[in-house]
Amino acid sequence: MPVAIVGATVNDKPNFMAVAWFSKVNNNPPMMMIGIGKEKYTGEGIKENMAFSINIPGKDLVKETDYCGLKSGRTEDKSRLFEVFYGETGTAPMIQECSVNYELKLVETIELPGNNLFIGEIVAAYTDEKSLSGQKPDLPKTEPLILVVSPTPHYYDLGSQIADAFKIGNDLTK
Amino acid sequence: MPVAIVGATVNDKPNFMAVAWFSKVNNNPPMMMIGIGKEKYTGEGIKENMAFSINIPGKDLVKETDYCGLKSGRTEDKSRLFEVFYGETGTAPMIQECSVNYELKLVETIELPGNNLFIGEIVAAYTDEKSLSGQKPDLPKTEPLILVVSPTPHYYDLGSQIADAFKIGNDLTK
């Protein structure tokens, strides 16, 4: 899975955690979901402020990303690693060093046995100019991190283009 | 996002669709989520039988995967592309050619404006011997497909190892 860093304000301070359980879940309006352990410090802030961010780190942030997954905001100030900025919600801290940032308002919380799923509506998205191709974010340019946990946990980078999507399958039309 | 092929029995026949909106969402018990359009044929079968599968295709199935995203089961028999097998649910068709298959029982459906999120509990998982390292599935060996939609839609393969996960971040401990 790709890796993101989720931001939230917890006890009036910016906090960040690494997540690999996230996905887009709706197009109109645009919504994303994250799944995090019920005991997580970040979850307290998301519930309190009804806002969070999803930041996509590049290869250059592999240490910082891993650190955000290893340490809890209960004991560590992880915001010291980043230049933090805010958007319209005011309570979804975002990371300047990440090429892509989504700012979300919480719309629904699903309680599973060990995890909370937070579903948010994207209220704003940010990207830096060097990661654009024309008016579109160029994801390969952002050099995303991909987490593989089995057989052993490693971060990978994105490989090469294999084929055109939404097109090559037409070759199999009867 | 990585790409999966979701299987379900619809109107008594096996059907498959490609999805990029899926994630693990709980560890104990193991659960996964998929997000698909409310109008999708596959969703009808998941609701009816309370079961579905998530199959991870390799690079060698890029055409078949794309086809499963382009065509609807309402008009095409996509099961003709694969050797189909079943597990204990009996209604979650799985794809022999995919190195990894998860068989799930539906536990919760979340209705979003345009999409349904189906949350399933994994009742069985299958992998072929050539994709194992010892007793563990070796994900890089399965050569997963990664879908990038921006700036233009392409399938990518997994790149190279960058760093150890859950470890390298310790370098940043104060």
GROMACS .gro file of N, CA and C in nm, chain B residues 1-67:
model
  201
  175MET      N    1  -0.253   0.374  -0.624
  175MET     CA    2  -0.305   0.265  -0.543
  175MET      C    3  -0.279   0.132  -0.612
  176PRO      N    4  -0.260   0.026  -0.532
  176PRO     CA    5  -0.254  -0.108  -0.592
  176PRO      C    6  -0.392  -0.143  -0.649
  177VAL      N    7  -0.396  -0.242  -0.733
  177VAL     CA    8  -0.520  -0.280  -0.800
  177VAL      C    9  -0.558  -0.422  -0.760
  178ALA      N   10  -0.686  -0.442  -0.736
  178ALA     CA   11  -0.736  -0.576  -0.705
  178ALA      C   12  -0.853  -0.608  -0.797
  179ILE      N   13  -0.882  -0.735  -0.806
  179ILE     CA   14  -1.003  -0.777  -0.878
  179ILE      C   15  -1.098  -0.837  -0.774
  180VAL      N   16  -1.217  -0.778  -0.764
  180VAL     CA   17  -1.317  -0.824  -0.668
  180VAL      C   18  -1.409  -0.924  -0.737
  181GLY      N   19  -1.434  -1.033  -0.670
  181GLY     CA   20  -1.523  -1.136  -0.723
  181GLY      C   21  -1.650  -1.148  -0.641
  182ALA      N   22  -1.760  -1.173  -0.708
  182ALA     CA   23  -1.888  -1.197  -0.640
  182ALA      C   24  -1.975  -1.283  -0.730
  183THR      N   25  -2.069  -1.350  -0.667
  183THR     CA   26  -2.169  -1.423  -0.745
  183THR      C   27  -2.287  -1.331  -0.768
  184VAL      N   28  -2.319  -1.306  -0.894
  184VAL     CA   29  -2.433  -1.220  -0.926
  184VAL      C   30  -2.528  -1.298  -1.018
  185ASN      N   31  -2.653  -1.305  -0.977
  185ASN     CA   32  -2.751  -1.384  -1.053
  185ASN      C   33  -2.697  -1.525  -1.083
  186ASP      N   34  -2.642  -1.584  -0.979
  186ASP     CA   35  -2.593  -1.723  -0.984
  186ASP      C   36  -2.470  -1.745  -1.072
  187LYS      N   37  -2.406  -1.637  -1.117
  187LYS     CA   38  -2.286  -1.655  -1.199
  187LYS      C   39  -2.169  -1.577  -1.140
  188PRO      N   40  -2.045  -1.627  -1.158
  188PRO     CA   41  -1.929  -1.553  -1.107
  188PRO      C   42  -1.906  -1.426  -1.188
  189ASN      N   43  -1.879  -1.318  -1.117
  189ASN     CA   44  -1.850  -1.191  -1.184
  189ASN      C   45  -1.730  -1.126  -1.117
  190PHE      N   46  -1.658  -1.044  -1.193
  190PHE     CA   47  -1.536  -0.981  -1.143
  190PHE      C   48  -1.530  -0.835  -1.185
  191MET      N   49  -1.477  -0.751  -1.097
  191MET     CA   50  -1.453  -0.611  -1.135
  191MET      C   51  -1.320  -0.564  -1.076
  192ALA      N   52  -1.255  -0.472  -1.145
  192ALA     CA   53  -1.128  -0.417  -1.097
  192ALA      C   54  -1.158  -0.303  -0.999
  193VAL      N   55  -1.084  -0.297  -0.890
  193VAL     CA   56  -1.098  -0.187  -0.794
  193VAL      C   57  -0.961  -0.135  -0.750
  194ALA      N   58  -0.954  -0.006  -0.730
  194ALA     CA   59  -0.832   0.053  -0.672
  194ALA      C   60  -0.863   0.113  -0.536
  195TRP      N   61  -0.990   0.117  -0.501
  195TRP     CA   62  -1.029   0.171  -0.371
  195TRP      C   63  -1.055   0.054  -0.278
  196PHE      N   64  -0.948   0.007  -0.217
  196PHE     CA   65  -0.962  -0.100  -0.118
  196PHE      C   66  -0.850  -0.086  -0.018
  197SER      N   67  -0.870  -0.142   0.099
  197SER     CA   68  -0.771  -0.131   0.205
  197SER      C   69  -0.799  -0.236   0.311
  198LYS      N   70  -0.695  -0.276   0.380
  198LYS     CA   71  -0.717  -0.348   0.503
  198LYS      C   72  -0.774  -0.247   0.603
  199VAL      N   73  -0.862  -0.290   0.693
  199VAL     CA   74  -0.921  -0.195   0.789
  199VAL      C   75  -0.922  -0.244   0.933
  200ASN      N   76  -0.890  -0.371   0.955
  200ASN     CA   77  -0.885  -0.422   1.093
  200ASN      C   78  -0.794  -0.544   1.098
  201ASN      N   79  -0.724  -0.560   1.209
  201ASN     CA   80  -0.631  -0.673   1.221
  201ASN      C   81  -0.693  -0.796   1.285
  202ASN      N   82  -0.772  -0.776   1.390
  202ASN     CA   83  -0.821  -0.888   1.469
  202ASN      C   84  -0.968  -0.868   1.503
  203PRO      N   85  -1.061  -0.930   1.428
  203PRO     CA   86  -1.035  -1.021   1.317
  203PRO      C   87  -0.990  -0.944   1.193
  204PRO      N   88  -0.923  -1.012   1.099
  204PRO     CA   89  -0.876  -0.942   0.979
  204PRO      C   90  -0.992  -0.899   0.889
  205MET      N   91  -0.994  -0.772   0.856
  205MET     CA   92  -1.103  -0.719   0.773
  205MET      C   93  -1.047  -0.632   0.663
  206MET      N   94  -1.115  -0.631   0.550
  206MET     CA   95  -1.080  -0.542   0.440
  206MET      C   96  -1.205  -0.470   0.391
  207MET      N   97  -1.180  -0.359   0.324
  207MET     CA   98  -1.289  -0.276   0.272
  207MET      C   99  -1.269  -0.253   0.123
  208ILE      N  100  -1.378  -0.252   0.048
  208ILE     CA  101  -1.372  -0.205  -0.091
  208ILE      C  102  -1.475  -0.093  -0.107
  209GLY      N  103  -1.445   0.000  -0.197
  209GLY     CA  104  -1.541   0.107  -0.229
  209GLY      C  105  -1.576   0.097  -0.376
  210ILE      N  106  -1.705   0.076  -0.405
  210ILE     CA  107  -1.746   0.066  -0.546
  210ILE      C  108  -1.874   0.146  -0.571
  211GLY      N  109  -1.892   0.189  -0.694
  211GLY     CA  110  -2.009   0.268  -0.732
  211GLY      C  111  -2.139   0.196  -0.698
  212LYS      N  112  -2.237   0.273  -0.651
  212LYS     CA  113  -2.364   0.214  -0.607
  212LYS      C  114  -2.437   0.140  -0.719
  213GLU      N  115  -2.410   0.181  -0.842
  213GLU     CA  116  -2.482   0.122  -0.957
  213GLU      C  117  -2.415  -0.006  -1.006
  214LYS      N  118  -2.303  -0.045  -0.945
  214LYS     CA  119  -2.226  -0.157  -0.999
  214LYS      C  120  -2.298  -0.290  -0.982
  215TYR      N  121  -2.285  -0.370  -1.086
  215TYR     CA  122  -2.346  -0.504  -1.090
  215TYR      C  123  -2.291  -0.591  -0.977
  216THR      N  124  -2.161  -0.582  -0.954
  216THR     CA  125  -2.096  -0.663  -0.850
  216THR      C  126  -2.158  -0.639  -0.712
  217GLY      N  127  -2.195  -0.514  -0.684
  217GLY     CA  128  -2.253  -0.481  -0.554
  217GLY      C  129  -2.383  -0.555  -0.527
  218GLU      N  130  -2.459  -0.579  -0.631
  218GLU     CA  131  -2.585  -0.652  -0.615
  218GLU      C  132  -2.559  -0.793  -0.561
  219GLY      N  133  -2.453  -0.855  -0.615
  219GLY     CA  134  -2.420  -0.991  -0.573
  219GLY      C  135  -2.363  -0.995  -0.432
  220ILE      N  136  -2.286  -0.894  -0.397
  220ILE     CA  137  -2.229  -0.891  -0.261
  220ILE      C  138  -2.341  -0.879  -0.158
  221LYS      N  139  -2.437  -0.794  -0.186
  221LYS     CA  140  -2.551  -0.778  -0.094
  221LYS      C  141  -2.634  -0.906  -0.084
  222GLU      N  142  -2.654  -0.970  -0.198
  222GLU     CA  143  -2.739  -1.089  -0.201
  222GLU      C  144  -2.676  -1.205  -0.125
  223ASN      N  145  -2.546  -1.226  -0.150
  223ASN     CA  146  -2.480  -1.345  -0.094
  223ASN      C  147  -2.396  -1.318   0.030
  224MET      N  148  -2.381  -1.190   0.063
  224MET     CA  149  -2.302  -1.152   0.182
  224MET      C  150  -2.160  -1.208   0.174
  225ALA      N  151  -2.105  -1.218   0.055
  225ALA     CA  152  -1.969  -1.270   0.039
  225ALA      C  153  -1.905  -1.209  -0.085
  226PHE      N  154  -1.772  -1.194  -0.080
  226PHE     CA  155  -1.698  -1.148  -0.197
  226PHE      C  156  -1.552  -1.191  -0.183
  227SER      N  157  -1.477  -1.174  -0.290
  227SER     CA  158  -1.334  -1.206  -0.285
  227SER      C  159  -1.253  -1.085  -0.330
  228ILE      N  160  -1.128  -1.078  -0.284
  228ILE     CA  161  -1.033  -0.978  -0.332
  228ILE      C  162  -0.913  -1.055  -0.384
  229ASN      N  163  -0.885  -1.041  -0.512
  229ASN     CA  164  -0.778  -1.115  -0.579
  229ASN      C  165  -0.672  -1.016  -0.625
  230ILE      N  166  -0.545  -1.047  -0.599
  230ILE     CA  167  -0.438  -0.953  -0.635
  230ILE      C  168  -0.371  -1.001  -0.764
  231PRO      N  169  -0.395  -0.929  -0.873
  231PRO     CA  170  -0.338  -0.972  -1.000
  231PRO      C  171  -0.192  -0.929  -1.013
  232GLY      N  172  -0.114  -1.007  -1.085
  232GLY     CA  173   0.024  -0.971  -1.117
  232GLY      C  174   0.032  -0.902  -1.253
  233LYS      N  175   0.154  -0.859  -1.287
  233LYS     CA  176   0.178  -0.791  -1.414
  233LYS      C  177   0.127  -0.869  -1.535
  234ASP      N  178   0.136  -1.001  -1.526
  234ASP     CA  179   0.096  -1.084  -1.640
  234ASP      C  180  -0.055  -1.076  -1.667
  235LEU      N  181  -0.130  -1.020  -1.570
  235LEU     CA  182  -0.276  -1.010  -1.588
  235LEU      C  183  -0.320  -0.866  -1.614
  236VAL      N  184  -0.230  -0.782  -1.663
  236VAL     CA  185  -0.266  -0.641  -1.676
  236VAL      C  186  -0.383  -0.620  -1.773
  237LYS      N  187  -0.385  -0.694  -1.883
  237LYS     CA  188  -0.497  -0.678  -1.978
  237LYS      C  189  -0.629  -0.726  -1.917
  238GLU      N  190  -0.622  -0.841  -1.853
  238GLU     CA  191  -0.744  -0.896  -1.793
  238GLU      C  192  -0.798  -0.803  -1.684
  239THR      N  193  -0.706  -0.747  -1.604
  239THR     CA  194  -0.747  -0.657  -1.496
  239THR      C  195  -0.815  -0.533  -1.554
  240ASP      N  196  -0.752  -0.477  -1.654
  240ASP     CA  197  -0.808  -0.356  -1.716
  240ASP      C  198  -0.946  -0.386  -1.777
  241TYR      N  199  -0.956  -0.500  -1.840
  241TYR     CA  200  -1.084  -0.542  -1.899
  241TYR      C  201  -1.193  -0.550  -1.791
   0.00000   0.00000   0.00000
